[in-house]
PDB file of C-alpha atoms in Angstrom:
ATOM      1  CA  GLY A 106     -33.210-186.791  -4.144  1.00 35.00           C
ATOM      2  CA  GLU A 107     -31.780-188.236  -7.229  1.00 40.00           C
ATOM      3  CA  ASN A 108     -34.632-189.498  -9.530  1.00 47.00           C
ATOM      4  CA  VAL A 109     -34.698-190.855 -13.276  1.00 57.00           C
ATOM      5  CA  GLY A 110     -38.425-191.420 -14.099  1.00 52.00           C
ATOM      6  CA  LEU A 111     -40.264-191.916 -17.008  1.00 43.00           C
ATOM      7  CA  HIS A 112     -43.619-190.268 -18.472  1.00 47.00           C
ATOM      8  CA  LEU A 113     -45.049-193.529 -19.925  1.00 50.00           C
ATOM      9  CA  PRO A 114     -44.816-197.097 -18.460  1.00 85.00           C
ATOM     10  CA  THR A 115     -45.918-198.553 -21.973  1.00 92.00           C
ATOM     11  CA  LEU A 116     -45.786-197.659 -25.465  1.00 94.00           C
ATOM     12  CA  SER A 117     -47.356-199.347 -28.378  1.00 96.00           C
ATOM     13  CA  VAL A 118     -46.510-198.498 -31.858  1.00 97.00           C
ATOM     14  CA  GLN A 119     -47.351-200.021 -35.169  1.00 97.00           C
ATOM     15  CA  GLU A 120     -44.319-201.449 -37.394  1.00 97.00           C
ATOM     16  CA  GLY A 121     -42.718-199.048 -39.520  1.00 97.00           C
ATOM     17  CA  ASP A 122     -43.689-196.168 -37.405  1.00 97.00           C
ATOM     18  CA  ASN A 123     -41.245-193.814 -35.199  1.00 97.00           C
ATOM     19  CA  SER A 124     -41.268-194.162 -31.504  1.00 97.00           C
ATOM     20  CA  ILE A 125     -40.371-191.747 -28.880  1.00 97.00           C
ATOM     21  CA  ILE A 126     -39.818-192.694 -25.443  1.00 96.00           C
ATOM     22  CA  ASN A 127     -39.399-189.844 -22.961  1.00 95.00           C
ATOM     23  CA  CYS A 128     -37.384-189.669 -19.758  1.00 95.00           C
ATOM     24  CA  ALA A 129     -37.014-187.154 -16.884  1.00 93.00           C
ATOM     25  CA  TYR A 130     -34.415-186.646 -14.426  1.00 88.00           C
ATOM     26  CA  SER A 131     -33.872-184.477 -11.563  1.00 78.00           C
ATOM     27  CA  ASN A 132     -30.252-184.267 -10.588  1.00 89.00           C
ATOM     28  CA  SER A 133     -28.732-181.182 -12.397  1.00 90.00           C
ATOM     29  CA  ALA A 134     -25.425-182.477 -11.568  1.00 91.00           C
ATOM     30  CA  SER A 135     -25.853-185.438 -14.021  1.00 93.00           C
ATOM     31  CA  ASP A 136     -23.731-184.947 -17.009  1.00 93.00           C
ATOM     32  CA  TYR A 137     -23.929-188.489 -18.954  1.00 94.00           C
ATOM     33  CA  PHE A 138     -26.935-189.865 -20.014  1.00 96.00           C
ATOM     34  CA  ILE A 139     -27.530-193.584 -21.478  1.00 96.00           C
ATOM     35  CA  TRP A 140     -30.253-195.443 -23.060  1.00 97.00           C
ATOM     36  CA  TYR A 141     -30.586-199.426 -22.375  1.00 98.00           C
ATOM     37  CA  LYS A 142     -32.711-201.878 -24.240  1.00 98.00           C
ATOM     38  CA  GLN A 143     -33.687-205.075 -22.261  1.00 97.00           C
ATOM     39  CA  GLU A 144     -35.206-208.052 -23.998  1.00 96.00           C
ATOM     40  CA  SER A 145     -36.989-210.997 -22.059  1.00 94.00           C
ATOM     41  CA  GLY A 146     -34.496-213.206 -20.317  1.00 93.00           C
ATOM     42  CA  LYS A 147     -31.357-210.876 -21.081  1.00 96.00           C
ATOM     43  CA  GLY A 148     -29.523-208.349 -19.500  1.00 97.00           C
ATOM     44  CA  PRO A 149     -29.869-204.620 -20.298  1.00 98.00           C
ATOM     45  CA  GLN A 150     -27.964-203.737 -23.758  1.00 97.00           C
ATOM     46  CA  PHE A 151     -26.344-200.411 -24.141  1.00 97.00           C
ATOM     47  CA  ILE A 152     -28.251-198.533 -27.190  1.00 97.00           C
ATOM     48  CA  ILE A 153     -26.480-195.132 -27.231  1.00 97.00           C
ATOM     49  CA  ASP A 154     -25.208-192.272 -24.687  1.00 96.00           C
ATOM     50  CA  ILE A 155     -24.757-188.648 -24.789  1.00 96.00           C
ATOM     51  CA  ARG A 156     -22.849-186.273 -22.341  1.00 94.00           C
ATOM     52  CA  SER A 157     -24.195-182.842 -21.152  1.00 94.00           C
ATOM     53  CA  ASN A 158     -22.308-180.839 -23.723  1.00 94.00           C
ATOM     54  CA  MET A 159     -24.455-182.062 -26.496  1.00 96.00           C
ATOM     55  CA  ASP A 160     -28.187-181.852 -27.118  1.00 97.00           C
ATOM     56  CA  LYS A 161     -28.575-184.452 -29.828  1.00 98.00           C
ATOM     57  CA  ARG A 162     -26.640-187.594 -30.692  1.00 98.00           C
ATOM     58  CA  GLN A 163     -27.643-190.140 -33.605  1.00 98.00           C
ATOM     59  CA  GLY A 164     -26.954-193.920 -33.957  1.00 95.00           C
ATOM     60  CA  GLN A 165     -28.257-196.445 -36.256  1.00 94.00           C
ATOM     61  CA  ARG A 166     -32.168-195.649 -36.484  1.00 96.00           C
ATOM     62  CA  VAL A 167     -31.767-194.193 -32.842  1.00 98.00           C
ATOM     63  CA  THR A 168     -31.252-190.678 -31.799  1.00 98.00           C
ATOM     64  CA  VAL A 169     -31.251-189.454 -28.287  1.00 98.00           C
ATOM     65  CA  LEU A 170     -32.178-185.854 -27.553  1.00 98.00           C
ATOM     66  CA  LEU A 171     -30.993-183.922 -24.269  1.00 98.00           C
ATOM     67  CA  ASN A 172     -32.769-181.095 -22.957  1.00 96.00           C
ATOM     68  CA  LYS A 173     -30.874-179.698 -19.788  1.00 93.00           C
ATOM     69  CA  THR A 174     -33.239-176.734 -19.439  1.00 93.00           C
ATOM     70  CA  VAL A 175     -36.097-179.134 -18.425  1.00 93.00           C
ATOM     71  CA  LYS A 176     -34.165-182.237 -17.426  1.00 94.00           C
ATOM     72  CA  HIS A 177     -35.655-184.132 -20.209  1.00 95.00           C
ATOM     73  CA  LEU A 178     -34.259-186.961 -22.100  1.00 96.00           C
ATOM     74  CA  SER A 179     -35.752-188.728 -25.197  1.00 98.00           C
ATOM     75  CA  LEU A 180     -35.041-191.786 -27.442  1.00 98.00           C
ATOM     76  CA  GLN A 181     -36.094-191.692 -30.852  1.00 98.00           C
ATOM     77  CA  ILE A 182     -36.500-194.969 -32.909  1.00 98.00           C
ATOM     78  CA  ALA A 183     -36.952-194.937 -36.528  1.00 98.00           C
ATOM     79  CA  ALA A 184     -39.089-197.200 -38.640  1.00 98.00           C
ATOM     80  CA  THR A 185     -39.605-199.298 -35.367  1.00 98.00           C
ATOM     81  CA  GLN A 186     -39.286-203.143 -36.035  1.00 97.00           C
ATOM     82  CA  PRO A 187     -40.845-206.166 -34.113  1.00 96.00           C
ATOM     83  CA  GLY A 188     -37.386-206.810 -32.801  1.00 96.00           C
ATOM     84  CA  ASP A 189     -37.221-203.541 -31.301  1.00 98.00           C
ATOM     85  CA  SER A 190     -39.830-204.700 -28.595  1.00 97.00           C
ATOM     86  CA  ALA A 191     -38.540-204.898 -25.081  1.00 97.00           C
ATOM     87  CA  VAL A 192     -38.071-202.321 -21.733  1.00 97.00           C
ATOM     88  CA  TYR A 193     -36.034-199.297 -22.304  1.00 97.00           C
ATOM     89  CA  PHE A 194     -34.308-197.772 -19.407  1.00 97.00           C
ATOM     90  CA  CYS A 195     -32.906-194.379 -19.477  1.00 96.00           C
ATOM     91  CA  ALA A 196     -29.997-193.850 -16.899  1.00 96.00           C
ATOM     92  CA  GLU A 197     -27.954-191.143 -15.556  1.00 95.00           C
ATOM     93  CA  SER A 198     -24.584-190.760 -14.223  1.00 93.00           C
ATOM     94  CA  ARG A 199     -21.450-188.399 -13.579  1.00 90.00           C
ATOM     95  CA  ILE A 200     -18.004-187.787 -14.738  1.00 82.00           C
ATOM     96  CA  GLY A 201     -15.850-189.924 -12.487  1.00 83.00           C
ATOM     97  CA  SER A 202     -18.852-192.015 -10.570  1.00 88.00           C
ATOM     98  CA  PHE A 203     -19.168-195.554 -10.716  1.00 91.00           C
ATOM     99  CA  LYS A 204     -23.035-195.186  -9.892  1.00 92.00           C
ATOM    100  CA  THR A 205     -25.457-195.279 -12.491  1.00 93.00           C
ATOM    101  CA  ILE A 206     -29.185-194.649 -11.799  1.00 93.00           C
ATOM    102  CA  PHE A 207     -31.682-196.296 -13.836  1.00 95.00           C
ATOM    103  CA  GLY A 208     -35.136-194.867 -14.465  1.00 93.00           C
ATOM    104  CA  ALA A 209     -38.347-197.073 -13.988  1.00 92.00           C
ATOM    105  CA  GLY A 210     -38.429-198.142 -17.727  1.00 93.00           C
ATOM    106  CA  THR A 211     -40.893-198.164 -20.788  1.00 95.00           C
ATOM    107  CA  ARG A 212     -42.225-201.495 -22.489  1.00 96.00           C
ATOM    108  CA  LEU A 213     -42.079-200.970 -26.107  1.00 97.00           C
ATOM    109  CA  PHE A 214     -44.713-203.044 -27.859  1.00 96.00           C
ATOM    110  CA  VAL A 215     -44.520-203.237 -31.665  1.00 97.00           C
ATOM    111  CA  LYS A 216     -47.539-204.360 -33.521  1.00 94.00           C
ATOM    112  CA  ALA A 217     -47.164-206.156 -36.881  1.00 89.00           C
TER     113      ALA A 217
ATOM    114  CA  ASP B 261     -24.060-212.800 -27.365  1.00 56.00           C
ATOM    115  CA  THR B 262     -22.992-210.729 -24.615  1.00 68.00           C
ATOM    116  CA  GLU B 263     -19.202-210.287 -23.848  1.00 92.00           C
ATOM    117  CA  VAL B 264     -19.858-210.816 -20.226  1.00 97.00           C
ATOM    118  CA  THR B 265     -20.583-214.272 -18.920  1.00 97.00           C
ATOM    119  CA  GLN B 266     -22.768-215.131 -16.082  1.00 98.00           C
ATOM    120  CA  THR B 267     -23.154-218.885 -14.561  1.00 98.00           C
ATOM    121  CA  PRO B 268     -25.314-220.431 -13.701  1.00 98.00           C
ATOM    122  CA  LYS B 269     -28.083-219.141 -15.606  1.00 98.00           C
ATOM    123  CA  HIS B 270     -30.697-220.306 -12.760  1.00 98.00           C
ATOM    124  CA  LEU B 271     -30.100-221.221  -9.393  1.00 97.00           C
ATOM    125  CA  VAL B 272     -32.588-222.557  -7.024  1.00 97.00           C
ATOM    126  CA  MET B 273     -31.388-222.763  -3.281  1.00 95.00           C
ATOM    127  CA  GLY B 274     -32.602-222.923   0.060  1.00 93.00           C
ATOM    128  CA  MET B 275     -32.367-220.756   3.032  1.00 93.00           C
ATOM    129  CA  THR B 276     -29.416-222.585   4.626  1.00 92.00           C
ATOM    130  CA  ASN B 277     -27.398-223.143   1.036  1.00 92.00           C
ATOM    131  CA  LYS B 278     -24.236-221.624   0.344  1.00 96.00           C
ATOM    132  CA  LYS B 279     -23.869-220.828  -3.443  1.00 97.00           C
ATOM    133  CA  SER B 280     -22.041-218.667  -5.300  1.00 98.00           C
ATOM    134  CA  LEU B 281     -22.563-216.627  -8.778  1.00 98.00           C
ATOM    135  CA  LYS B 282     -19.883-216.008 -11.305  1.00 98.00           C
ATOM    136  CA  CYS B 283     -19.231-213.594 -14.013  1.00 98.00           C
ATOM    137  CA  GLU B 284     -16.422-213.348 -16.462  1.00 98.00           C
ATOM    138  CA  GLN B 285     -15.231-210.631 -18.965  1.00 97.00           C
ATOM    139  CA  HIS B 286     -12.376-210.519 -21.264  1.00 91.00           C
ATOM    140  CA  MET B 287     -12.817-206.932 -22.671  1.00 93.00           C
ATOM    141  CA  GLY B 288     -10.001-205.502 -20.392  1.00 92.00           C
ATOM    142  CA  HIS B 289     -12.481-203.729 -18.222  1.00 94.00           C
ATOM    143  CA  ARG B 290     -11.090-202.738 -14.820  1.00 92.00           C
ATOM    144  CA  ALA B 291     -14.644-201.989 -13.085  1.00 94.00           C
ATOM    145  CA  MET B 292     -17.106-204.683 -12.297  1.00 96.00           C
ATOM    146  CA  TYR B 293     -20.474-204.305 -10.874  1.00 97.00           C
ATOM    147  CA  TRP B 294     -23.233-206.554  -9.298  1.00 98.00           C
ATOM    148  CA  TYR B 295     -26.795-205.356  -9.716  1.00 98.00           C
ATOM    149  CA  LYS B 296     -29.909-206.888  -8.294  1.00 98.00           C
ATOM    150  CA  GLN B 297     -33.062-206.732 -10.590  1.00 97.00           C
ATOM    151  CA  LYS B 298     -36.600-207.439  -9.284  1.00 95.00           C
ATOM    152  CA  ALA B 299     -39.646-208.436 -11.845  1.00 91.00           C
ATOM    153  CA  LYS B 300     -40.748-205.232 -13.676  1.00 89.00           C
ATOM    154  CA  LYS B 301     -38.154-202.973 -11.843  1.00 93.00           C
ATOM    155  CA  PRO B 302     -34.848-201.371 -12.932  1.00 95.00           C
ATOM    156  CA  PRO B 303     -31.574-202.802 -11.839  1.00 97.00           C
ATOM    157  CA  GLU B 304     -30.332-201.638  -8.373  1.00 97.00           C
ATOM    158  CA  LEU B 305     -26.401-201.208  -7.771  1.00 97.00           C
ATOM    159  CA  MET B 306     -25.105-203.613  -5.220  1.00 98.00           C
ATOM    160  CA  PHE B 307     -21.180-203.466  -5.321  1.00 98.00           C
ATOM    161  CA  VAL B 308     -18.448-201.887  -7.436  1.00 96.00           C
ATOM    162  CA  TYR B 309     -14.986-203.259  -7.885  1.00 96.00           C
ATOM    163  CA  SER B 310     -12.357-201.120  -9.426  1.00 93.00           C
ATOM    164  CA  TYR B 311      -9.054-202.592 -10.296  1.00 93.00           C
ATOM    165  CA  GLU B 312      -9.815-205.509  -8.142  1.00 95.00           C
ATOM    166  CA  LYS B 313     -10.754-203.570  -5.344  1.00 95.00           C
ATOM    167  CA  LEU B 314     -14.211-202.927  -3.523  1.00 97.00           C
ATOM    168  CA  SER B 315     -15.139-199.370  -4.341  1.00 94.00           C
ATOM    169  CA  ILE B 316     -18.912-199.295  -3.451  1.00 95.00           C
ATOM    170  CA  ASN B 317     -21.282-201.242  -1.192  1.00 97.00           C
ATOM    171  CA  GLU B 318     -24.387-200.053  -1.569  1.00 96.00           C
ATOM    172  CA  SER B 319     -25.411-201.248   2.145  1.00 95.00           C
ATOM    173  CA  VAL B 320     -26.086-204.847   0.943  1.00 97.00           C
ATOM    174  CA  PRO B 321     -26.685-207.365   3.753  1.00 97.00           C
ATOM    175  CA  SER B 322     -23.764-209.357   4.496  1.00 97.00           C
ATOM    176  CA  ARG B 323     -25.444-212.835   3.623  1.00 97.00           C
ATOM    177  CA  PHE B 324     -23.916-211.062  -0.083  1.00 98.00           C
ATOM    178  CA  SER B 325     -20.321-211.333  -0.325  1.00 98.00           C
ATOM    179  CA  PRO B 326     -18.476-210.273  -3.459  1.00 98.00           C
ATOM    180  CA  GLU B 327     -15.083-211.317  -4.506  1.00 98.00           C
ATOM    181  CA  CYS B 328     -12.809-210.074  -7.240  1.00 97.00           C
ATOM    182  CA  PRO B 329     -10.149-212.716  -7.957  1.00 96.00           C
ATOM    183  CA  ASN B 330      -8.685-211.066 -10.752  1.00 94.00           C
ATOM    184  CA  SER B 331      -9.549-208.318 -13.494  1.00 91.00           C
ATOM    185  CA  SER B 332     -11.495-210.778 -15.345  1.00 96.00           C
ATOM    186  CA  LEU B 333     -13.585-212.420 -12.624  1.00 98.00           C
ATOM    187  CA  LEU B 334     -16.334-211.488 -10.174  1.00 98.00           C
ATOM    188  CA  ASN B 335     -18.026-213.674  -7.909  1.00 98.00           C
ATOM    189  CA  LEU B 336     -21.010-213.409  -5.532  1.00 98.00           C
ATOM    190  CA  HIS B 337     -21.085-215.579  -2.745  1.00 98.00           C
ATOM    191  CA  LEU B 338     -24.574-216.264  -1.022  1.00 98.00           C
ATOM    192  CA  HIS B 339     -25.393-217.544   2.291  1.00 96.00           C
ATOM    193  CA  ALA B 340     -28.384-217.812   4.462  1.00 95.00           C
ATOM    194  CA  LEU B 341     -30.686-215.932   1.904  1.00 96.00           C
ATOM    195  CA  GLN B 342     -34.179-215.159   2.493  1.00 96.00           C
ATOM    196  CA  PRO B 343     -37.055-215.705  -0.060  1.00 97.00           C
ATOM    197  CA  GLU B 344     -37.181-211.917  -0.843  1.00 97.00           C
ATOM    198  CA  ASP B 345     -33.729-212.187  -2.220  1.00 98.00           C
ATOM    199  CA  SER B 346     -35.088-214.012  -5.161  1.00 98.00           C
ATOM    200  CA  ALA B 347     -34.454-211.821  -8.135  1.00 98.00           C
ATOM    201  CA  LEU B 348     -32.107-211.366 -11.401  1.00 98.00           C
ATOM    202  CA  TYR B 349     -28.587-211.007 -10.608  1.00 98.00           C
ATOM    203  CA  LEU B 350     -26.692-208.850 -13.230  1.00 98.00           C
ATOM    204  CA  CYS B 351     -23.079-208.550 -13.337  1.00 98.00           C
ATOM    205  CA  ALA B 352     -21.670-205.729 -15.565  1.00 97.00           C
ATOM    206  CA  SER B 353     -18.299-204.198 -16.589  1.00 96.00           C
ATOM    207  CA  SER B 354     -16.884-200.825 -17.844  1.00 94.00           C
ATOM    208  CA  GLN B 355     -13.953-199.074 -18.609  1.00 89.00           C
ATOM    209  CA  ASP B 356     -12.239-197.337 -15.791  1.00 74.00           C
ATOM    210  CA  ARG B 357     -14.449-194.377 -15.196  1.00 69.00           C
ATOM    211  CA  THR B 358     -11.795-191.931 -13.419  1.00 68.00           C
ATOM    212  CA  GLY B 359     -12.045-188.511 -15.388  1.00 63.00           C
ATOM    213  CA  PHE B 360     -14.848-189.834 -18.154  1.00 72.00           C
ATOM    214  CA  ASN B 361     -17.773-191.833 -18.511  1.00 81.00           C
ATOM    215  CA  SER B 362     -18.185-195.272 -20.164  1.00 89.00           C
ATOM    216  CA  PRO B 363     -21.464-197.308 -20.694  1.00 93.00           C
ATOM    217  CA  LEU B 364     -21.914-200.548 -18.584  1.00 95.00           C
ATOM    218  CA  HIS B 365     -21.860-203.895 -20.400  1.00 96.00           C
ATOM    219  CA  PHE B 366     -24.257-206.498 -18.900  1.00 98.00           C
ATOM    220  CA  GLY B 367     -24.277-210.305 -18.658  1.00 98.00           C
ATOM    221  CA  ASN B 368     -27.688-212.053 -19.223  1.00 97.00           C
ATOM    222  CA  GLY B 369     -27.967-212.438 -15.389  1.00 98.00           C
ATOM    223  CA  THR B 370     -28.382-215.265 -13.016  1.00 98.00           C
ATOM    224  CA  ARG B 371     -32.023-215.753 -12.048  1.00 98.00           C
ATOM    225  CA  LEU B 372     -31.960-216.969  -8.458  1.00 98.00           C
ATOM    226  CA  THR B 373     -34.834-218.225  -6.425  1.00 97.00           C
ATOM    227  CA  VAL B 374     -34.578-218.921  -2.812  1.00 97.00           C
ATOM    228  CA  THR B 375     -36.966-221.216  -1.216  1.00 95.00           C
TER     229      THR B 375
END
């Protein structure tokens, strides 16, 4: 069945270092991938997305990489800050579909 | 601050009560969603409305009854809930997805406790 999962449930990084959060998906029909950030007591917040016709997309301090060959998605955060501490969810969807499937989530801890 | 507003932020209700959760967005989005999120778990889709019509019901028990009065409002009516229904209920909206993709915009949720 469809599955979007994460390799590591928690990640601890030093402030100022780069963070890499990984995600695996199993549905080869997925063509739209999204990363969300969820802080304590808040709803998920959109960070960055990528379509299957791309393999890399950059935002402000964040980069998403997509490897369709091995069905792998990653989120890179440059110069991680304490405000980046949160749970990060990868998610996948398909063009025209209202369904978004979320991965299990990775909790990022940033040490000062 | 989120552009999707949910009320109330917290709700405690007994198993015989009737209550409603409310959601509002003014981004002009024509798709609105209800998600349920248990602690330390990802959000799970419950319902989707597209152009004020129910598009998806993910086999949700009938004690949850959604309503979309207009393009900006989404309600979730609750009746005879069980303690296991305690969770964070998230509302989201997006642009119409016909032919393309767009991200979800979430509210901060209603923390529901059923006693």
